PDB file of C-alpha atoms in Angstrom:
ATOM      1  CA  MET A 212     -21.024  -7.163  38.431  1.00 56.00           C
ATOM      2  CA  ILE A 213     -20.563  -4.166  40.749  1.00 60.00           C
ATOM      3  CA  ILE A 214     -18.628  -6.343  43.187  1.00 58.00           C
ATOM      4  CA  PHE A 215     -16.376  -7.591  40.358  1.00 44.00           C
ATOM      5  CA  PHE A 216     -15.456  -4.071  39.213  1.00 43.00           C
ATOM      6  CA  THR A 217     -14.970  -2.987  42.819  1.00 50.00           C
ATOM      7  CA  ILE A 218     -12.470  -5.806  43.350  1.00 50.00           C
ATOM      8  CA  ILE A 219     -10.647  -4.975  40.109  1.00 51.00           C
ATOM      9  CA  GLY A 220     -10.549  -1.313  41.100  1.00 49.00           C
ATOM     10  CA  CYS A 221      -9.081  -2.168  44.505  1.00 48.00           C
ATOM     11  CA  ILE A 222      -6.398  -4.343  42.910  1.00 43.00           C
ATOM     12  CA  TYR A 223      -5.348  -1.534  40.574  1.00 46.00           C
ATOM     13  CA  LEU A 224      -5.403   0.998  43.414  1.00 45.00           C
ATOM     14  CA  PHE A 225      -3.262  -1.195  45.676  1.00 43.00           C
ATOM     15  CA  SER A 226      -0.879  -1.864  42.794  1.00 46.00           C
ATOM     16  CA  TYR A 227      -0.567   1.855  42.101  1.00 46.00           C
ATOM     17  CA  LEU A 228      -0.022   2.755  45.747  1.00 43.00           C
ATOM     18  CA  ASN A 229       2.533   0.004  46.159  1.00 46.00           C
ATOM     19  CA  LYS A 230       4.496   1.191  43.123  1.00 47.00           C
ATOM     20  CA  LYS A 231       4.424   4.863  44.087  1.00 45.00           C
ATOM     21  CA  THR A 232       4.690   4.790  47.870  1.00 44.00           C
ATOM     22  CA  HIS A 233       5.365   1.136  48.812  1.00 49.00           C
ATOM     23  CA  PHE A 234       1.987   1.151  50.533  1.00 45.00           C
ATOM     24  CA  LEU A 235       1.707  -2.629  50.817  1.00 47.00           C
ATOM     25  CA  ALA A 236       5.327  -3.044  51.839  1.00 50.00           C
ATOM     26  CA  ARG A 237       4.840  -0.523  54.633  1.00 50.00           C
ATOM     27  CA  LEU A 238       1.901  -2.543  55.954  1.00 48.00           C
ATOM     28  CA  PHE A 239       3.919  -5.740  56.240  1.00 55.00           C
ATOM     29  CA  LEU A 240       7.401  -4.390  56.998  1.00 69.00           C
ATOM     30  CA  ASN A 241       8.860  -6.303  59.918  1.00 80.00           C
ATOM     31  CA  LYS A 242       9.639  -3.808  62.701  1.00 83.00           C
ATOM     32  CA  ASN A 243      12.648  -5.734  64.002  1.00 87.00           C
ATOM     33  CA  GLU A 244      14.126  -6.023  60.519  1.00 88.00           C
ATOM     34  CA  GLN A 245      13.518  -2.337  59.881  1.00 91.00           C
ATOM     35  CA  ASP A 246      15.235  -1.384  63.154  1.00 93.00           C
ATOM     36  CA  TYR A 247      18.206  -3.619  62.370  1.00 94.00           C
ATOM     37  CA  LEU A 248      18.635  -2.225  58.866  1.00 96.00           C
ATOM     38  CA  HIS A 249      18.205   1.329  60.091  1.00 96.00           C
ATOM     39  CA  LEU A 250      20.983   0.863  62.619  1.00 97.00           C
ATOM     40  CA  PHE A 251      23.215  -0.937  60.131  1.00 97.00           C
ATOM     41  CA  TYR A 252      22.923   1.729  57.445  1.00 97.00           C
ATOM     42  CA  THR A 253      23.227   4.577  59.935  1.00 97.00           C
ATOM     43  CA  ARG A 254      26.582   3.137  60.971  1.00 96.00           C
ATOM     44  CA  ASN A 255      27.847   1.861  57.625  1.00 95.00           C
ATOM     45  CA  PHE A 256      26.342   3.770  54.699  1.00 97.00           C
ATOM     46  CA  SER A 257      26.802   7.545  54.579  1.00 95.00           C
ATOM     47  CA  TYR A 258      24.247   8.094  51.790  1.00 97.00           C
ATOM     48  CA  TYR A 259      21.521   6.747  54.086  1.00 98.00           C
ATOM     49  CA  ASN A 260      22.224   9.508  56.609  1.00 97.00           C
ATOM     50  CA  LEU A 261      21.440  12.156  53.983  1.00 97.00           C
ATOM     51  CA  LEU A 262      17.833  10.924  53.733  1.00 97.00           C
ATOM     52  CA  ASP A 263      14.868  12.163  55.735  1.00 96.00           C
ATOM     53  CA  THR A 264      12.768   9.800  57.847  1.00 95.00           C
ATOM     54  CA  ASP A 265      10.292   8.829  55.103  1.00 95.00           C
ATOM     55  CA  GLU A 266      13.093   8.381  52.585  1.00 97.00           C
ATOM     56  CA  LYS A 267      14.943   6.097  54.976  1.00 96.00           C
ATOM     57  CA  THR A 268      11.888   3.859  55.212  1.00 95.00           C
ATOM     58  CA  LYS A 269      11.625   3.842  51.411  1.00 96.00           C
ATOM     59  CA  PHE A 270      15.328   3.019  51.148  1.00 97.00           C
ATOM     60  CA  ILE A 271      15.015   0.065  53.532  1.00 96.00           C
ATOM     61  CA  ILE A 272      11.985  -1.317  51.666  1.00 95.00           C
ATOM     62  CA  ARG A 273      13.864  -1.063  48.397  1.00 96.00           C
ATOM     63  CA  VAL A 274      16.913  -2.811  49.820  1.00 96.00           C
ATOM     64  CA  ILE A 275      14.741  -5.712  50.974  1.00 93.00           C
ATOM     65  CA  ASN A 276      13.128  -6.021  47.541  1.00 94.00           C
ATOM     66  CA  ILE A 277      16.452  -5.746  45.713  1.00 94.00           C
ATOM     67  CA  ARG A 278      17.935  -8.410  47.972  1.00 92.00           C
ATOM     68  CA  GLU A 279      15.075 -10.788  47.197  1.00 91.00           C
ATOM     69  CA  ARG A 280      15.193 -10.295  43.433  1.00 90.00           C
ATOM     70  CA  ASN A 281      18.922 -10.503  42.753  1.00 91.00           C
ATOM     71  CA  GLN A 282      21.287 -13.463  42.775  1.00 91.00           C
ATOM     72  CA  LEU A 283      24.428 -12.850  44.802  1.00 91.00           C
ATOM     73  CA  ASN A 284      27.289 -15.281  44.323  1.00 92.00           C
ATOM     74  CA  ILE A 285      29.839 -14.611  47.058  1.00 91.00           C
ATOM     75  CA  SER A 286      33.301 -16.156  47.120  1.00 90.00           C
ATOM     76  CA  PRO A 287      33.695 -18.798  49.882  1.00 88.00           C
ATOM     77  CA  GLU A 288      36.720 -16.845  51.158  1.00 84.00           C
ATOM     78  CA  ILE A 289      34.459 -14.054  52.352  1.00 88.00           C
ATOM     79  CA  LYS A 290      31.254 -16.025  52.842  1.00 75.00           C
ATOM     80  CA  ASN A 291      31.370 -15.622  56.633  1.00 72.00           C
ATOM     81  CA  ARG A 292      30.588 -11.909  56.128  1.00 68.00           C
ATOM     82  CA  ASN A 293      27.695 -12.778  53.885  1.00 70.00           C
ATOM     83  CA  SER A 294      25.037 -10.646  55.593  1.00 75.00           C
ATOM     84  CA  ASP A 295      26.998  -7.384  55.550  1.00 88.00           C
ATOM     85  CA  ILE A 296      28.118  -7.957  51.980  1.00 92.00           C
ATOM     86  CA  GLU A 297      24.569  -8.441  50.737  1.00 93.00           C
ATOM     87  CA  LEU A 298      23.297  -5.396  52.616  1.00 95.00           C
ATOM     88  CA  LEU A 299      25.995  -3.110  51.225  1.00 96.00           C
ATOM     89  CA  ILE A 300      25.642  -4.349  47.651  1.00 96.00           C
ATOM     90  CA  CYS A 301      21.875  -3.894  47.723  1.00 96.00           C
ATOM     91  CA  ALA A 302      22.317  -0.456  49.276  1.00 98.00           C
ATOM     92  CA  ALA A 303      24.489   0.602  46.330  1.00 98.00           C
ATOM     93  CA  PHE A 304      21.708  -0.484  43.963  1.00 97.00           C
ATOM     94  CA  ALA A 305      19.142   1.478  45.983  1.00 98.00           C
ATOM     95  CA  GLN A 306      21.411   4.537  46.064  1.00 98.00           C
ATOM     96  CA  ILE A 307      21.959   4.943  42.334  1.00 98.00           C
ATOM     97  CA  THR A 308      18.271   4.414  41.445  1.00 98.00           C
ATOM     98  CA  PHE A 309      16.755   6.182  44.449  1.00 98.00           C
ATOM     99  CA  GLY A 310      15.253   8.938  42.301  1.00 97.00           C
ATOM    100  CA  TYR A 311      13.283   6.464  40.194  1.00 97.00           C
ATOM    101  CA  ASP A 312       9.885   4.931  40.916  1.00 95.00           C
ATOM    102  CA  ASP A 313      10.949   1.874  38.891  1.00 93.00           C
ATOM    103  CA  TYR A 314      14.151   1.399  40.848  1.00 95.00           C
ATOM    104  CA  GLU A 315      15.119  -2.123  39.738  1.00 92.00           C
ATOM    105  CA  ILE A 316      17.961  -2.522  37.234  1.00 94.00           C
ATOM    106  CA  THR A 317      16.137  -5.477  35.751  1.00 92.00           C
ATOM    107  CA  SER A 318      18.716  -6.428  33.115  1.00 93.00           C
ATOM    108  CA  PHE A 319      21.308  -7.098  35.821  1.00 94.00           C
ATOM    109  CA  ASN A 320      20.396  -9.502  38.595  1.00 92.00           C
ATOM    110  CA  LYS A 321      23.521 -11.650  38.887  1.00 94.00           C
ATOM    111  CA  ILE A 322      26.239 -10.199  41.115  1.00 96.00           C
ATOM    112  CA  ILE A 323      29.537 -12.045  41.557  1.00 95.00           C
ATOM    113  CA  ILE A 324      31.744 -11.061  44.511  1.00 95.00           C
ATOM    114  CA  ASN A 325      35.461 -11.895  44.497  1.00 95.00           C
ATOM    115  CA  PRO A 326      37.769 -11.216  47.465  1.00 94.00           C
ATOM    116  CA  ASN A 327      40.253  -9.132  45.440  1.00 94.00           C
ATOM    117  CA  THR A 328      41.015  -8.176  41.850  1.00 95.00           C
ATOM    118  CA  PHE A 329      40.360 -10.965  39.372  1.00 93.00           C
ATOM    119  CA  TYR A 330      41.375 -11.920  35.849  1.00 91.00           C
ATOM    120  CA  SER A 331      38.969 -11.051  33.059  1.00 89.00           C
ATOM    121  CA  LYS A 332      39.204 -12.869  29.744  1.00 86.00           C
ATOM    122  CA  LEU A 333      37.186 -10.045  28.205  1.00 80.00           C
ATOM    123  CA  ALA A 334      39.687  -7.378  29.281  1.00 80.00           C
ATOM    124  CA  ASN A 335      42.671  -9.754  29.207  1.00 87.00           C
ATOM    125  CA  HIS A 336      44.040  -8.457  32.515  1.00 90.00           C
ATOM    126  CA  GLN A 337      43.259  -8.155  36.223  1.00 94.00           C
ATOM    127  CA  VAL A 338      40.251  -5.964  36.999  1.00 95.00           C
ATOM    128  CA  LYS A 339      38.480  -4.574  40.064  1.00 96.00           C
ATOM    129  CA  GLY A 340      35.015  -4.734  38.560  1.00 96.00           C
ATOM    130  CA  LEU A 341      33.175  -5.663  35.409  1.00 96.00           C
ATOM    131  CA  THR A 342      29.694  -5.197  33.989  1.00 96.00           C
ATOM    132  CA  ILE A 343      28.629  -7.546  31.198  1.00 94.00           C
ATOM    133  CA  GLY A 344      25.544  -6.986  29.062  1.00 88.00           C
ATOM    134  CA  THR A 345      24.344 -10.543  29.659  1.00 90.00           C
ATOM    135  CA  GLY A 346      23.225  -9.486  33.146  1.00 93.00           C
ATOM    136  CA  TYR A 347      26.349  -9.969  35.289  1.00 96.00           C
ATOM    137  CA  ILE A 348      28.130  -7.502  37.559  1.00 97.00           C
ATOM    138  CA  PHE A 349      31.484  -8.558  39.050  1.00 97.00           C
ATOM    139  CA  TYR A 350      33.145  -6.890  42.040  1.00 97.00           C
ATOM    140  CA  SER A 351      36.394  -7.112  43.962  1.00 96.00           C
ATOM    141  CA  TRP A 352      35.096  -6.896  47.516  1.00 96.00           C
ATOM    142  CA  ILE A 353      38.149  -5.126  48.911  1.00 95.00           C
ATOM    143  CA  ASP A 354      37.811  -2.454  46.220  1.00 96.00           C
ATOM    144  CA  PHE A 355      34.060  -2.213  46.723  1.00 96.00           C
ATOM    145  CA  LEU A 356      34.694  -1.357  50.383  1.00 95.00           C
ATOM    146  CA  ARG A 357      37.531   1.017  49.527  1.00 95.00           C
ATOM    147  CA  GLY A 358      35.177   3.008  47.334  1.00 96.00           C
ATOM    148  CA  TYR A 359      32.879   3.767  50.258  1.00 95.00           C
ATOM    149  CA  LYS A 360      35.632   4.139  52.850  1.00 93.00           C
ATOM    150  CA  ASN A 361      37.095   7.197  51.123  1.00 87.00           C
ATOM    151  CA  LYS A 362      34.037   9.364  50.578  1.00 83.00           C
ATOM    152  CA  SER A 363      35.611  12.266  48.694  1.00 83.00           C
ATOM    153  CA  ASP A 364      38.214  10.867  46.266  1.00 92.00           C
ATOM    154  CA  ARG A 365      35.595  10.614  43.508  1.00 95.00           C
ATOM    155  CA  ILE A 366      36.324   6.911  43.050  1.00 96.00           C
ATOM    156  CA  ASN A 367      33.654   4.338  43.896  1.00 97.00           C
ATOM    157  CA  LEU A 368      33.742   0.906  42.270  1.00 97.00           C
ATOM    158  CA  ALA A 369      30.159   0.002  43.220  1.00 97.00           C
ATOM    159  CA  LEU A 370      28.675   3.128  41.656  1.00 98.00           C
ATOM    160  CA  HIS A 371      30.974   2.918  38.634  1.00 98.00           C
ATOM    161  CA  GLU A 372      29.809  -0.566  37.657  1.00 98.00           C
ATOM    162  CA  LEU A 373      26.180   0.198  38.488  1.00 98.00           C
ATOM    163  CA  ALA A 374      26.368   3.273  36.266  1.00 98.00           C
ATOM    164  CA  HIS A 375      27.310   0.983  33.378  1.00 97.00           C
ATOM    165  CA  ALA A 376      24.421  -1.335  34.262  1.00 97.00           C
ATOM    166  CA  LEU A 377      21.974   1.566  34.494  1.00 97.00           C
ATOM    167  CA  TYR A 378      23.070   2.884  31.106  1.00 97.00           C
ATOM    168  CA  ILE A 379      22.588  -0.501  29.430  1.00 96.00           C
ATOM    169  CA  ASP A 380      19.264  -1.045  31.187  1.00 95.00           C
ATOM    170  CA  ARG A 381      17.729   2.399  30.634  1.00 94.00           C
ATOM    171  CA  PHE A 382      19.488   4.493  28.004  1.00 94.00           C
ATOM    172  CA  HIS A 383      21.297   2.313  25.473  1.00 90.00           C
ATOM    173  CA  ASN A 384      19.560   2.271  22.076  1.00 85.00           C
ATOM    174  CA  THR A 385      16.535   4.172  23.416  1.00 86.00           C
ATOM    175  CA  GLU A 386      15.063   7.620  22.790  1.00 89.00           C
ATOM    176  CA  ASN A 387      15.624   9.662  25.946  1.00 91.00           C
ATOM    177  CA  GLU A 388      15.763  13.461  26.006  1.00 94.00           C
ATOM    178  CA  ASN A 389      17.497  13.550  29.372  1.00 95.00           C
ATOM    179  CA  TRP A 390      20.238  11.239  28.121  1.00 96.00           C
ATOM    180  CA  ASP A 391      20.632  13.331  24.963  1.00 95.00           C
ATOM    181  CA  SER A 392      21.045  16.433  27.124  1.00 96.00           C
ATOM    182  CA  TRP A 393      23.571  14.680  29.343  1.00 97.00           C
ATOM    183  CA  GLU A 394      25.546  13.457  26.317  1.00 96.00           C
ATOM    184  CA  THR A 395      25.636  16.959  24.802  1.00 95.00           C
ATOM    185  CA  ASN A 396      27.025  18.401  28.042  1.00 95.00           C
ATOM    186  CA  ALA A 397      29.456  15.492  28.430  1.00 95.00           C
ATOM    187  CA  ASN A 398      30.870  15.960  24.944  1.00 92.00           C
ATOM    188  CA  TYR A 399      31.359  19.653  25.651  1.00 90.00           C
ATOM    189  CA  VAL A 400      33.327  18.893  28.812  1.00 90.00           C
ATOM    190  CA  LEU A 401      35.368  16.183  27.085  1.00 86.00           C
ATOM    191  CA  LYS A 402      36.313  18.467  24.178  1.00 82.00           C
ATOM    192  CA  LYS A 403      37.158  21.426  26.393  1.00 72.00           C
ATOM    193  CA  ASP A 404      40.793  22.602  26.598  1.00 54.00           C
ATOM    194  CA  ASN A 405      42.060  20.786  23.526  1.00 54.00           C
ATOM    195  CA  ASN A 406      40.660  17.398  24.518  1.00 58.00           C
ATOM    196  CA  THR A 407      42.389  17.422  27.907  1.00 62.00           C
ATOM    197  CA  LEU A 408      39.958  16.057  30.474  1.00 66.00           C
ATOM    198  CA  PRO A 409      39.437  18.611  33.273  1.00 69.00           C
ATOM    199  CA  GLU A 410      41.254  17.749  36.473  1.00 81.00           C
ATOM    200  CA  PHE A 411      38.010  17.209  38.409  1.00 89.00           C
ATOM    201  CA  PHE A 412      37.274  14.036  36.422  1.00 92.00           C
ATOM    202  CA  ARG A 413      39.862  11.290  36.501  1.00 89.00           C
ATOM    203  CA  THR A 414      41.675  10.536  33.259  1.00 87.00           C
ATOM    204  CA  TYR A 415      40.121   7.077  32.890  1.00 90.00           C
ATOM    205  CA  GLY A 416      36.878   8.807  31.955  1.00 88.00           C
ATOM    206  CA  LYS A 417      38.427   9.847  28.664  1.00 85.00           C
ATOM    207  CA  THR A 418      38.495   6.202  27.483  1.00 88.00           C
ATOM    208  CA  ASN A 419      35.064   6.609  25.879  1.00 91.00           C
ATOM    209  CA  LEU A 420      31.699   8.195  26.620  1.00 93.00           C
ATOM    210  CA  ASN A 421      30.477   5.154  28.586  1.00 95.00           C
ATOM    211  CA  GLU A 422      33.453   5.348  30.924  1.00 96.00           C
ATOM    212  CA  PHE A 423      33.002   9.096  31.267  1.00 95.00           C
ATOM    213  CA  TRP A 424      29.382   8.461  32.272  1.00 97.00           C
ATOM    214  CA  ALA A 425      30.494   6.036  34.993  1.00 98.00           C
ATOM    215  CA  VAL A 426      33.224   8.405  36.230  1.00 97.00           C
ATOM    216  CA  THR A 427      30.707  11.270  36.267  1.00 97.00           C
ATOM    217  CA  VAL A 428      28.303   9.229  38.412  1.00 98.00           C
ATOM    218  CA  GLU A 429      31.124   8.625  40.905  1.00 97.00           C
ATOM    219  CA  CYS A 430      31.781  12.372  41.086  1.00 97.00           C
ATOM    220  CA  PHE A 431      28.077  13.137  41.416  1.00 98.00           C
ATOM    221  CA  PHE A 432      27.704  11.028  44.539  1.00 98.00           C
ATOM    222  CA  GLU A 433      31.125  11.563  46.105  1.00 96.00           C
ATOM    223  CA  ASP A 434      31.808  15.265  45.497  1.00 96.00           C
ATOM    224  CA  PRO A 435      28.558  16.843  44.297  1.00 97.00           C
ATOM    225  CA  ILE A 436      29.058  20.325  45.755  1.00 96.00           C
ATOM    226  CA  ASN A 437      32.341  20.914  43.922  1.00 94.00           C
ATOM    227  CA  PHE A 438      30.900  19.242  40.823  1.00 96.00           C
ATOM    228  CA  LYS A 439      28.044  21.760  40.804  1.00 96.00           C
ATOM    229  CA  LYS A 440      30.353  24.714  41.499  1.00 95.00           C
ATOM    230  CA  GLN A 441      32.698  23.882  38.636  1.00 92.00           C
ATOM    231  CA  TYR A 442      30.294  22.447  36.032  1.00 94.00           C
ATOM    232  CA  ALA A 443      26.813  23.713  36.860  1.00 95.00           C
ATOM    233  CA  TYR A 444      25.110  22.797  33.569  1.00 95.00           C
ATOM    234  CA  PHE A 445      26.739  19.381  33.416  1.00 96.00           C
ATOM    235  CA  TYR A 446      25.861  18.748  37.064  1.00 97.00           C
ATOM    236  CA  ASP A 447      22.221  19.679  36.408  1.00 98.00           C
ATOM    237  CA  ALA A 448      22.087  17.311  33.416  1.00 98.00           C
ATOM    238  CA  THR A 449      23.458  14.505  35.605  1.00 98.00           C
ATOM    239  CA  ALA A 450      21.030  15.286  38.445  1.00 98.00           C
ATOM    240  CA  THR A 451      18.140  15.289  35.969  1.00 98.00           C
ATOM    241  CA  ILE A 452      18.977  11.890  34.534  1.00 97.00           C
ATOM    242  CA  LEU A 453      19.536  10.350  37.998  1.00 98.00           C
ATOM    243  CA  ARG A 454      16.455  12.176  39.352  1.00 97.00           C
ATOM    244  CA  GLN A 455      18.133  13.314  42.551  1.00 97.00           C
ATOM    245  CA  ASP A 456      20.187  16.307  43.664  1.00 98.00           C
ATOM    246  CA  MET A 457      23.143  15.194  45.771  1.00 97.00           C
ATOM    247  CA  ALA A 458      24.569  18.699  46.203  1.00 97.00           C
ATOM    248  CA  GLU A 459      21.291  19.890  47.674  1.00 96.00           C
ATOM    249  CA  ARG A 460      21.141  16.871  49.978  1.00 95.00           C
ATOM    250  CA  MET A 461      24.634  17.505  51.311  1.00 94.00           C
ATOM    251  CA  LEU A 462      24.055  21.243  51.748  1.00 93.00           C
ATOM    252  CA  GLN A 463      20.831  20.606  53.660  1.00 88.00           C
ATOM    253  CA  LYS A 464      22.616  18.114  55.903  1.00 83.00           C
ATOM    254  CA  ALA A 465      25.465  20.546  56.545  1.00 81.00           C
ATOM    255  CA  GLY A 466      23.055  23.380  57.256  1.00 72.00           C
TER     256      GLY A 466
END
């Protein structure tokens, strides 16, 4: 009986450690794969370079897990760049949920990659990206890359669509004090200056609160220092709900 409870206790302990610190994943992480991913993200993903050494290891482990648990359907036209495409898409997932212990966006595991803009029957026009509540995220690959190429224009297709997915997965129709706080601050900003959206946030965000959320997430990751300077309370509400402080990360890196 003692042996039985000891085994059960060990299973729970290992499960807890794995969830909180990726203990098991660290034990079995392939060194060559880790080195390759470290080099790839150092060269190709600016967010990765804002992380400390332990966070980089956590990021890589998460990318591997996200890659294994999501279905990526890549257009044959760009299939020859399959490896880089998968790594960048999974990195975007890891970026937006990096502050969470439960970092999977479980409601969305089907990602469709088109070479360019594509026609959407739902929107009835050409689009760059689309998030559908049935679990699908669609991207134009050229626009996905453009979002990360220009790091300060406050436009990032990957993060925009993932923000929609995160909202549906975590906050839609649920009781969440952090979301309520964010929504209160968002409505204040939206109603400021006679309903004219402040210049910092692009006009598309005024479409509805969901689009403003996605536009805000873009600003949070792309221009966090100015975001915090101009809208401190709203920035703090966004940082709280995403569980990370991008302005602080960038200031530490600059210092």
